[in-house]
């Protein structure tokens, strides 16, 4: 009998020790995630458009080491829109900005056409500073979903007008043509928006250097409108030949400006072109855009770590291309070879001559590959040489694709900072802004 009790005691002790060990372990994690129980004053919401877990896996192989978001994975979420299993960026952006489902193509409105309040608008009501950063036009679906309300995502000139009306403090991206009047060579049918923006207190910047020099005085209601290209910014692969800021540059500059507000800020940063790489099935474009996005996330986390009251949420809006990690009956992951690729497939295709007699020369110049005869023939005879080049580069880097559109794959969500644990488990895209709202105590 005594023996039995003592065994029970030993077992209970072991269990107790196990529990204590586990809880000490958790406590260690909690202290390492600085300020876990602090309030959330600032949110940096980072959206890599078109990214999914296969992009994460391939990007780790491309980089060859741990990625900044790896240790902050919290859960997965579903992405369907109100009218489709597969969402577009407008409905996904609306869900991620407002917590409500809408139809594909619609921005900031429900399926009946009623305006939905966005998380950015709510933070503004709480006198926080706000910002939107993108590498597409700033009037593109994802940034638009945070501050505008239109039936048709393609109405980018109306989105531009509403962005200026909304008085978001910092707007950085492309899409100058949507703000300039038709008379001045732009697309804006309701007259010049640049003057209107200045009347509202916006300072302007048109390249990286001008942006870095424009430090706004938020207390005096100054704002910043940085439009660095007529349309989208250049792909990261080609940016070095331009005067455009990187996504990391824009993110850091936006944080510097918004952080002047004592009540905190809300910033949305989009890595817009990962999605476009997915539509093109272009693996080097996808990995280089993901790399540029990772640098921006690193900058945000560095700030959050120092600040202690900043929540960083990283969540894509949907998968694009149905990317696979490995494929083609190969057993290796070869994404690392993409580090040597220096142009997008589209750029390479545009360098081909009429007869495509220079396929090998062009592809070799921008990839370093020595093409096999059948690869040259495949590109020469393909209906779409861009897709054919991308197919060859994909097969060599063992990155597969199942679509040139979006898919309904569940998307990983990563979070860092106070209240980051609330993003754990299986979520829906509409849960994300609600959890942010709760974390910021906006209700
Ligand atoms: Zn998207």
Short mmCIF file of C-alpha atoms and ligand atoms in Angstrom, two decimals:
data_model
loop_
_atom_site.label_atom_id
_atom_site.label_comp_id
_atom_site.label_asym_id
_atom_site.label_seq_id
_atom_site.Cartn_x
_atom_site.Cartn_y
_atom_site.Cartn_z
CA UNK A 1 0.00 0.00 0.00
CA UNK A 2 2.72 2.47 0.96
CA UNK A 3 4.60 1.43 -2.10
CA UNK A 4 1.53 2.18 -4.19
CA UNK A 5 1.12 5.65 -2.65
CA UNK A 6 4.76 6.42 -3.13
CA UNK A 7 4.50 5.45 -6.81
CA UNK A 8 1.48 7.68 -7.16
CA UNK A 9 3.45 10.47 -5.49
CA UNK A 10 6.35 9.94 -7.84
CA UNK A 11 4.04 10.02 -10.84
CA UNK A 12 2.24 13.14 -9.57
CA UNK A 13 5.59 14.77 -8.92
CA UNK A 14 6.72 13.96 -12.43
CA UNK A 15 3.49 15.37 -13.88
CA UNK A 16 3.81 18.44 -11.67
CA UNK A 17 7.41 18.91 -12.76
CA UNK A 18 6.33 18.53 -16.35
CA UNK A 19 3.64 21.19 -15.95
CA UNK A 20 6.02 23.52 -14.16
CA UNK A 21 8.68 22.93 -16.80
CA UNK A 22 6.18 23.70 -19.53
CA UNK A 23 4.93 26.81 -17.80
CA UNK A 24 8.46 28.04 -17.11
CA UNK A 25 9.14 27.40 -20.76
CA UNK A 26 6.11 29.52 -21.73
CA UNK A 27 7.13 32.25 -19.35
CA UNK A 28 10.51 32.39 -21.03
CA UNK A 29 8.77 32.75 -24.41
CA UNK A 30 6.54 35.46 -22.99
CA UNK A 31 9.41 37.55 -21.72
CA UNK A 32 11.29 37.13 -24.97
CA UNK A 33 8.26 38.50 -26.85
CA UNK A 34 8.74 41.88 -25.22
CA UNK A 35 5.69 43.56 -23.75
CA UNK A 36 3.35 40.64 -24.33
CA UNK A 37 0.79 41.91 -21.84
CA UNK A 38 1.16 45.56 -22.66
CA UNK A 39 -1.55 47.53 -24.43
CA UNK A 40 -1.47 47.86 -28.20
CA UNK A 41 -0.91 51.47 -29.20
CA UNK A 42 0.24 50.92 -32.78
CA UNK A 43 -0.59 48.30 -35.40
CA UNK A 44 1.45 47.54 -38.51
CA UNK A 45 -0.66 45.30 -40.75
CA UNK A 46 1.48 43.76 -43.46
CA UNK A 47 -0.13 42.09 -46.47
CA UNK A 48 2.01 40.12 -48.96
CA UNK A 49 -0.55 39.95 -51.77
CA UNK A 50 -0.84 36.45 -53.20
CA UNK A 51 1.48 34.76 -50.67
CA UNK A 52 0.71 31.37 -49.12
CA UNK A 53 2.53 28.65 -47.18
CA UNK A 54 4.18 27.32 -50.35
CA UNK A 55 5.65 30.77 -50.97
CA UNK A 56 6.92 30.63 -47.38
CA UNK A 57 8.51 27.19 -47.94
CA UNK A 58 10.07 28.09 -51.28
CA UNK A 59 11.29 31.41 -49.92
CA UNK A 60 13.06 29.62 -47.05
CA UNK A 61 14.80 27.40 -49.64
CA UNK A 62 15.65 30.51 -51.71
CA UNK A 63 17.10 32.32 -48.71
CA UNK A 64 18.81 29.26 -47.27
CA UNK A 65 18.07 30.15 -43.65
CA UNK A 66 15.27 30.99 -41.24
CA UNK A 67 12.93 33.75 -42.33
CA UNK A 68 11.92 36.63 -40.04
CA UNK A 69 8.28 35.51 -39.80
CA UNK A 70 9.00 31.79 -39.18
CA UNK A 71 9.05 32.08 -35.38
CA UNK A 72 5.87 34.23 -35.32
CA UNK A 73 3.47 31.81 -37.05
CA UNK A 74 0.11 31.81 -35.22
CA UNK A 75 -2.49 30.10 -37.38
CA UNK A 76 -4.27 29.72 -40.70
CA UNK A 77 -7.30 31.45 -42.12
CA UNK A 78 -9.90 30.96 -44.84
CA UNK A 79 -10.39 33.54 -47.59
CA UNK A 80 -13.62 32.94 -49.59
CA UNK A 81 -15.61 36.02 -50.61
CA UNK A 82 -19.38 36.58 -50.38
CA UNK A 83 -19.99 35.35 -53.93
CA UNK A 84 -17.07 33.02 -54.64
CA UNK A 85 -14.97 30.23 -53.10
CA UNK A 86 -11.94 31.93 -54.64
CA UNK A 87 -11.59 35.56 -53.62
CA UNK A 88 -10.12 38.46 -55.54
CA UNK A 89 -8.04 41.17 -53.85
CA UNK A 90 -10.95 43.63 -53.55
CA UNK A 91 -13.22 41.30 -51.56
CA UNK A 92 -10.24 39.94 -49.59
CA UNK A 93 -9.00 43.44 -48.81
CA UNK A 94 -12.50 44.48 -47.74
CA UNK A 95 -12.77 41.44 -45.43
CA UNK A 96 -9.34 42.12 -43.95
CA UNK A 97 -10.10 45.83 -43.50
CA UNK A 98 -13.73 45.74 -42.33
CA UNK A 99 -14.44 42.23 -40.98
CA UNK A 100 -17.28 41.74 -43.51
CA UNK A 101 -17.49 39.59 -46.64
CA UNK A 102 -18.34 41.23 -49.94
CA UNK A 103 -18.48 40.26 -53.62
CA UNK A 104 -15.36 40.01 -55.76
CA UNK A 105 -14.46 43.36 -57.30
CA UNK A 106 -16.13 45.45 -54.56
CA UNK A 107 -14.14 47.77 -52.27
CA UNK A 108 -15.31 48.81 -48.78
CA UNK A 109 -19.01 48.06 -49.38
CA UNK A 110 -21.22 45.08 -48.53
CA UNK A 111 -22.97 43.07 -51.30
CA UNK A 112 -25.98 45.43 -51.02
CA UNK A 113 -23.84 48.50 -51.67
CA UNK A 114 -23.72 49.86 -48.11
CA UNK A 115 -20.43 51.40 -47.00
CA UNK A 116 -18.50 49.35 -44.42
CA UNK A 117 -16.38 51.05 -41.79
CA UNK A 118 -12.71 50.07 -42.02
CA UNK A 119 -10.21 49.43 -39.25
CA UNK A 120 -8.20 52.42 -40.52
CA UNK A 121 -11.27 54.68 -40.24
CA UNK A 122 -11.90 53.41 -36.69
CA UNK A 123 -8.33 54.13 -35.61
CA UNK A 124 -8.65 57.62 -37.15
CA UNK A 125 -11.73 58.27 -35.01
CA UNK A 126 -9.56 57.43 -32.01
CA UNK A 127 -7.19 60.22 -33.11
CA UNK A 128 -4.45 57.85 -34.15
CA UNK A 129 -2.28 58.58 -37.19
CA UNK A 130 -2.86 56.41 -40.29
CA UNK A 131 -0.82 55.29 -43.27
CA UNK A 132 -0.98 53.15 -46.41
CA UNK A 133 2.07 51.84 -48.27
CA UNK A 134 2.08 49.70 -51.46
CA UNK A 135 4.31 48.80 -54.40
CA UNK A 136 1.32 48.82 -56.77
CA UNK A 137 -0.63 51.99 -57.46
CA UNK A 138 -1.76 53.31 -54.06
CA UNK A 139 -5.27 53.18 -55.59
CA UNK A 140 -5.04 49.40 -56.13
CA UNK A 141 -7.53 47.04 -54.45
CA UNK A 142 -5.69 46.23 -51.21
CA UNK A 143 -4.71 49.74 -50.05
CA UNK A 144 -8.03 51.08 -51.40
CA UNK A 145 -9.99 48.66 -49.20
CA UNK A 146 -8.71 50.42 -46.07
CA UNK A 147 -9.90 53.95 -46.83
CA UNK A 148 -12.32 54.05 -49.78
CA UNK A 149 -15.72 52.68 -50.82
CA UNK A 150 -16.43 51.89 -54.51
CA UNK A 151 -18.52 49.32 -56.37
CA UNK A 152 -15.74 48.61 -58.88
CA UNK A 153 -12.07 48.20 -57.94
CA UNK A 154 -11.08 49.39 -61.44
CA UNK A 155 -12.39 52.88 -60.71
CA UNK A 156 -8.94 53.98 -59.52
CA UNK A 157 -9.51 57.68 -60.20
CA UNK A 158 -12.49 57.71 -57.83
CA UNK A 159 -10.38 55.76 -55.32
CA UNK A 160 -7.67 58.46 -55.68
CA UNK A 161 -10.25 61.18 -54.99
CA UNK A 162 -11.57 59.35 -51.91
CA UNK A 163 -8.04 58.71 -50.61
CA UNK A 164 -7.33 62.45 -50.59
CA UNK A 165 -10.76 63.13 -49.00
CA UNK A 166 -10.06 60.50 -46.32
CA UNK A 167 -6.98 62.40 -45.13
CA UNK A 168 -4.87 59.31 -44.47
CA UNK A 169 -1.71 60.88 -43.03
CA UNK A 170 0.85 58.98 -45.10
CA UNK A 171 0.21 57.56 -48.59
CA UNK A 172 3.23 55.99 -50.32
CA UNK A 173 3.21 53.97 -53.56
CA UNK A 174 2.64 54.28 -57.30
CA UNK A 175 -0.25 55.57 -59.40
CA UNK A 176 0.51 59.26 -60.02
CA UNK A 177 -1.55 59.11 -63.24
CA UNK A 178 -4.76 58.56 -61.23
CA UNK A 179 -4.22 61.85 -59.37
CA UNK A 180 -3.22 64.07 -62.31
CA UNK A 181 -6.00 65.64 -64.40
CA UNK A 182 -6.83 64.47 -67.91
CA UNK A 183 -5.78 67.89 -69.23
CA UNK A 184 -2.27 67.40 -67.80
CA UNK A 185 -1.78 63.92 -69.27
CA UNK A 186 -3.22 61.98 -66.32
CA UNK A 187 -6.46 60.03 -65.97
CA UNK A 188 -8.30 62.03 -63.29
CA UNK A 189 -11.57 63.15 -64.89
CA UNK A 190 -12.61 65.40 -61.99
CA UNK A 191 -9.71 67.83 -62.45
CA UNK A 192 -6.38 68.03 -60.73
CA UNK A 193 -6.05 66.18 -57.41
CA UNK A 194 -2.47 67.19 -56.62
CA UNK A 195 -3.46 70.79 -55.80
CA UNK A 196 -6.40 69.56 -53.75
CA UNK A 197 -4.03 67.26 -51.85
CA UNK A 198 -1.73 70.19 -51.07
CA UNK A 199 -4.71 72.26 -49.89
CA UNK A 200 -5.48 69.40 -47.48
CA UNK A 201 -1.97 69.63 -46.05
CA UNK A 202 -0.20 66.96 -48.08
CA UNK A 203 3.48 67.43 -48.82
CA UNK A 204 4.53 65.69 -52.03
CA UNK A 205 7.40 63.37 -52.93
CA UNK A 206 8.17 61.81 -56.31
CA UNK A 207 11.32 59.78 -55.65
CA UNK A 208 13.25 58.13 -52.83
CA UNK A 209 15.38 61.17 -52.05
CA UNK A 210 12.42 63.56 -51.91
CA UNK A 211 10.57 61.13 -49.64
CA UNK A 212 13.45 60.90 -47.18
CA UNK A 213 13.62 64.73 -47.06
CA UNK A 214 9.89 65.16 -46.42
CA UNK A 215 9.42 64.95 -42.69
CA UNK A 216 5.89 66.03 -41.90
CA UNK A 217 4.71 67.79 -38.77
CA UNK A 218 1.72 65.66 -37.83
CA UNK A 219 0.69 67.99 -34.98
CA UNK A 220 0.30 70.79 -37.52
CA UNK A 221 -1.85 68.51 -39.69
CA UNK A 222 0.82 67.99 -42.33
CA UNK A 223 0.49 64.82 -44.40
CA UNK A 224 2.64 63.02 -46.93
CA UNK A 225 1.69 61.88 -50.44
CA UNK A 226 4.53 59.97 -52.11
CA UNK A 227 3.76 58.85 -55.67
CA UNK A 228 6.91 57.37 -57.19
CA UNK A 229 5.65 56.14 -60.59
CA UNK A 230 2.89 56.87 -63.09
CA UNK A 231 1.52 53.35 -62.55
CA UNK A 232 2.94 50.58 -60.32
CA UNK A 233 6.45 50.79 -58.90
CA UNK A 234 9.12 48.68 -60.61
CA UNK A 235 9.52 45.04 -59.66
CA UNK A 236 12.25 44.74 -57.03
CA UNK A 237 14.42 42.94 -59.65
CA UNK A 238 14.53 46.16 -61.71
CA UNK A 239 14.33 48.82 -58.98
CA UNK A 240 18.08 49.54 -58.84
CA UNK A 241 17.78 51.29 -62.23
CA UNK A 242 15.18 53.73 -60.83
CA UNK A 243 14.91 56.47 -58.20
CA UNK A 244 12.09 54.65 -56.43
CA UNK A 245 12.21 53.80 -52.72
CA UNK A 246 12.12 50.14 -51.68
CA UNK A 247 9.19 48.73 -49.67
CA UNK A 248 11.52 48.75 -46.66
CA UNK A 249 12.39 52.45 -47.26
CA UNK A 250 8.70 53.36 -47.46
CA UNK A 251 7.80 51.30 -44.39
CA UNK A 252 10.53 52.84 -42.25
CA UNK A 253 9.73 56.37 -43.41
CA UNK A 254 6.01 55.88 -42.79
CA UNK A 255 6.68 54.58 -39.26
CA UNK A 256 8.97 57.56 -38.53
CA UNK A 257 6.22 60.00 -39.55
CA UNK A 258 3.27 58.26 -37.89
CA UNK A 259 5.10 57.60 -34.64
CA UNK A 260 4.99 61.36 -33.89
CA UNK A 261 1.35 60.92 -32.87
CA UNK A 262 1.20 60.41 -29.09
CA UNK A 263 -2.03 58.41 -29.42
CA UNK A 264 -0.42 55.85 -31.72
CA UNK A 265 -0.89 54.82 -35.33
CA UNK A 266 -2.27 52.27 -37.79
CA UNK A 267 -0.16 51.44 -40.85
CA UNK A 268 -0.98 48.99 -43.65
CA UNK A 269 1.96 47.86 -45.82
CA UNK A 270 1.35 45.79 -48.93
CA UNK A 271 3.92 43.72 -50.82
CA UNK A 272 1.70 44.13 -53.87
CA UNK A 273 3.62 42.39 -56.61
CA UNK A 274 4.04 38.90 -55.13
CA UNK A 275 0.54 38.41 -56.56
CA UNK A 276 1.56 39.60 -60.03
CA UNK A 277 4.51 37.20 -60.01
CA UNK A 278 2.03 34.44 -59.12
CA UNK A 279 -0.29 35.35 -62.00
CA UNK A 280 2.74 35.17 -64.34
CA UNK A 281 3.96 31.89 -62.71
CA UNK A 282 7.31 33.72 -62.42
CA UNK A 283 9.33 32.17 -59.57
CA UNK A 284 12.26 34.64 -59.51
CA UNK A 285 9.86 37.61 -59.49
CA UNK A 286 7.90 35.93 -56.66
CA UNK A 287 10.98 35.24 -54.53
CA UNK A 288 12.57 38.68 -55.04
CA UNK A 289 9.29 40.43 -54.14
CA UNK A 290 9.00 38.19 -51.06
CA UNK A 291 12.57 39.16 -50.13
CA UNK A 292 11.73 42.87 -50.41
CA UNK A 293 8.65 42.23 -48.27
CA UNK A 294 10.69 40.35 -45.66
CA UNK A 295 13.01 43.38 -45.30
CA UNK A 296 9.97 45.57 -44.66
CA UNK A 297 8.66 43.08 -42.06
CA UNK A 298 12.08 43.04 -40.40
CA UNK A 299 11.99 46.84 -40.17
CA UNK A 300 8.50 46.74 -38.65
CA UNK A 301 9.47 44.07 -36.10
CA UNK A 302 12.66 45.95 -35.19
CA UNK A 303 10.50 49.00 -34.45
CA UNK A 304 7.92 46.94 -32.55
CA UNK A 305 10.60 45.24 -30.47
CA UNK A 306 12.02 48.61 -29.44
CA UNK A 307 8.60 50.21 -28.89
CA UNK A 308 6.93 47.38 -26.93
CA UNK A 309 3.37 48.62 -27.66
CA UNK A 310 3.26 47.79 -31.35
CA UNK A 311 1.46 44.76 -32.78
CA UNK A 312 2.73 43.54 -36.17
CA UNK A 313 0.35 41.28 -38.13
CA UNK A 314 1.51 39.58 -41.33
CA UNK A 315 -1.25 37.99 -43.42
CA UNK A 316 -1.66 37.57 -47.18
CA UNK A 317 -5.05 38.06 -48.79
CA UNK A 318 -5.09 34.77 -50.82
CA UNK A 319 -2.77 32.43 -52.72
CA UNK A 320 -1.95 33.27 -56.32
CA UNK A 321 -0.86 30.65 -58.85
CA UNK A 322 -1.36 27.60 -56.64
CA UNK A 323 2.38 27.44 -56.09
CA UNK A 324 3.89 24.09 -55.08
CA UNK A 325 7.09 23.49 -53.16
CA UNK A 326 8.92 21.02 -55.38
CA UNK A 327 7.43 19.17 -58.31
CA UNK A 328 8.30 17.87 -61.79
CA UNK A 329 9.05 14.41 -60.24
CA UNK A 330 12.18 15.89 -58.62
CA UNK A 331 13.25 15.18 -55.04
CA UNK A 332 15.20 18.42 -54.44
CA UNK A 333 14.22 22.00 -53.71
CA UNK A 334 16.21 24.27 -55.99
CA UNK A 335 14.74 27.71 -55.30
CA UNK A 336 18.22 28.92 -54.31
CA UNK A 337 19.22 29.09 -58.01
CA UNK A 338 16.77 31.99 -58.37
CA UNK A 339 19.15 34.27 -56.46
CA UNK A 340 21.10 34.61 -59.74
CA UNK A 341 18.08 35.65 -61.84
CA UNK A 342 18.12 39.40 -62.58
CA UNK A 343 14.92 40.04 -64.57
CA UNK A 344 11.27 39.05 -64.65
CA UNK A 345 10.04 36.64 -67.33
CA UNK A 346 8.07 39.50 -68.85
CA UNK A 347 11.22 41.60 -69.22
CA UNK A 348 13.09 38.67 -70.81
CA UNK A 349 10.23 37.99 -73.22
CA UNK A 350 10.31 41.65 -74.28
CA UNK A 351 14.02 41.28 -75.19
CA UNK A 352 13.30 38.50 -77.71
CA UNK A 353 13.60 39.38 -81.40
CA UNK A 354 10.81 38.77 -83.90
CA UNK A 355 11.89 35.19 -84.73
CA UNK A 356 12.90 34.49 -81.13
CA UNK A 357 16.31 33.52 -82.52
CA UNK A 358 18.00 34.97 -79.40
CA UNK A 359 16.18 32.85 -76.79
CA UNK A 360 19.34 31.28 -75.42
CA UNK A 361 21.26 34.57 -75.30
CA UNK A 362 18.45 36.43 -73.51
CA UNK A 363 17.61 33.74 -70.97
CA UNK A 364 21.31 33.06 -70.32
CA UNK A 365 22.01 36.78 -69.77
CA UNK A 366 19.32 37.16 -67.08
CA UNK A 367 19.42 33.70 -65.46
CA UNK A 368 22.89 32.27 -66.05
CA UNK A 369 21.24 29.07 -67.35
CA UNK A 370 22.64 27.16 -70.30
CA UNK A 371 19.39 26.15 -71.99
CA UNK A 372 18.91 22.68 -73.45
CA UNK A 373 17.80 22.39 -77.08
CA UNK A 374 14.27 21.30 -76.05
CA UNK A 375 13.94 24.28 -73.67
CA UNK A 376 14.92 26.71 -76.47
CA UNK A 377 12.43 25.03 -78.81
CA UNK A 378 9.71 25.15 -76.15
CA UNK A 379 10.14 28.92 -75.67
CA UNK A 380 10.47 29.57 -79.43
CA UNK A 381 7.23 27.83 -80.31
CA UNK A 382 5.14 28.78 -77.26
CA UNK A 383 2.01 30.84 -77.68
CA UNK A 384 3.08 33.04 -74.74
CA UNK A 385 6.90 33.35 -74.54
CA UNK A 386 6.72 34.98 -71.08
CA UNK A 387 4.87 32.00 -69.59
CA UNK A 388 7.23 29.63 -71.45
CA UNK A 389 10.36 31.32 -70.01
CA UNK A 390 8.77 31.26 -66.56
CA UNK A 391 7.94 27.58 -66.99
CA UNK A 392 11.57 26.74 -67.78
CA UNK A 393 12.82 28.78 -64.81
CA UNK A 394 10.14 27.20 -62.56
CA UNK A 395 11.06 23.65 -63.55
CA UNK A 396 14.74 24.27 -62.93
CA UNK A 397 13.99 25.80 -59.52
CA UNK A 398 11.44 23.01 -58.77
CA UNK A 399 8.63 25.47 -58.09
CA UNK A 400 5.30 24.25 -59.44
CA UNK A 401 2.12 26.12 -60.36
CA UNK A 402 -1.46 24.95 -60.74
CA UNK A 403 -3.12 28.16 -61.96
CA UNK A 404 -2.50 31.61 -63.38
CA UNK A 405 -5.28 32.90 -61.10
CA UNK A 406 -5.98 32.87 -57.36
CA UNK A 407 -6.74 29.74 -55.32
CA UNK A 408 -8.76 29.10 -52.15
CA UNK A 409 -5.82 27.72 -50.11
CA UNK A 410 -5.77 28.55 -46.39
CA UNK A 411 -3.30 31.33 -45.63
CA UNK A 412 -0.80 31.46 -42.74
CA UNK A 413 -1.01 34.35 -40.28
CA UNK A 414 1.98 35.62 -38.32
CA UNK A 415 1.91 38.10 -35.45
CA UNK A 416 4.45 39.76 -33.19
CA UNK A 417 4.07 41.94 -30.11
CA UNK A 418 1.37 42.44 -27.47
CA UNK A 419 -1.88 40.46 -28.09
CA UNK A 420 -0.18 38.48 -30.87
CA UNK A 421 -1.40 35.20 -29.33
CA UNK A 422 -5.02 36.12 -30.10
CA UNK A 423 -4.39 35.34 -33.78
CA UNK A 424 -3.82 31.62 -33.03
CA UNK A 425 -5.75 28.72 -34.55
CA UNK A 426 -8.06 28.49 -37.55
CA UNK A 427 -9.54 31.89 -38.42
CA UNK A 428 -11.44 33.49 -41.27
CA UNK A 429 -10.10 36.61 -43.01
CA UNK A 430 -12.98 38.60 -41.44
CA UNK A 431 -11.67 37.76 -37.94
CA UNK A 432 -8.40 39.64 -38.45
CA UNK A 433 -9.64 43.27 -38.27
CA UNK A 434 -11.96 42.33 -35.38
CA UNK A 435 -9.00 40.92 -33.43
CA UNK A 436 -6.97 44.05 -34.25
CA UNK A 437 -9.87 46.21 -33.06
CA UNK A 438 -10.02 44.24 -29.80
CA UNK A 439 -6.25 44.41 -29.35
CA UNK A 440 -6.32 48.21 -29.81
CA UNK A 441 -9.42 48.54 -27.57
CA UNK A 442 -11.24 50.62 -30.18
CA UNK A 443 -14.74 49.55 -29.11
ZN1 LIG B 1 -4.63 39.94 -53.74
#
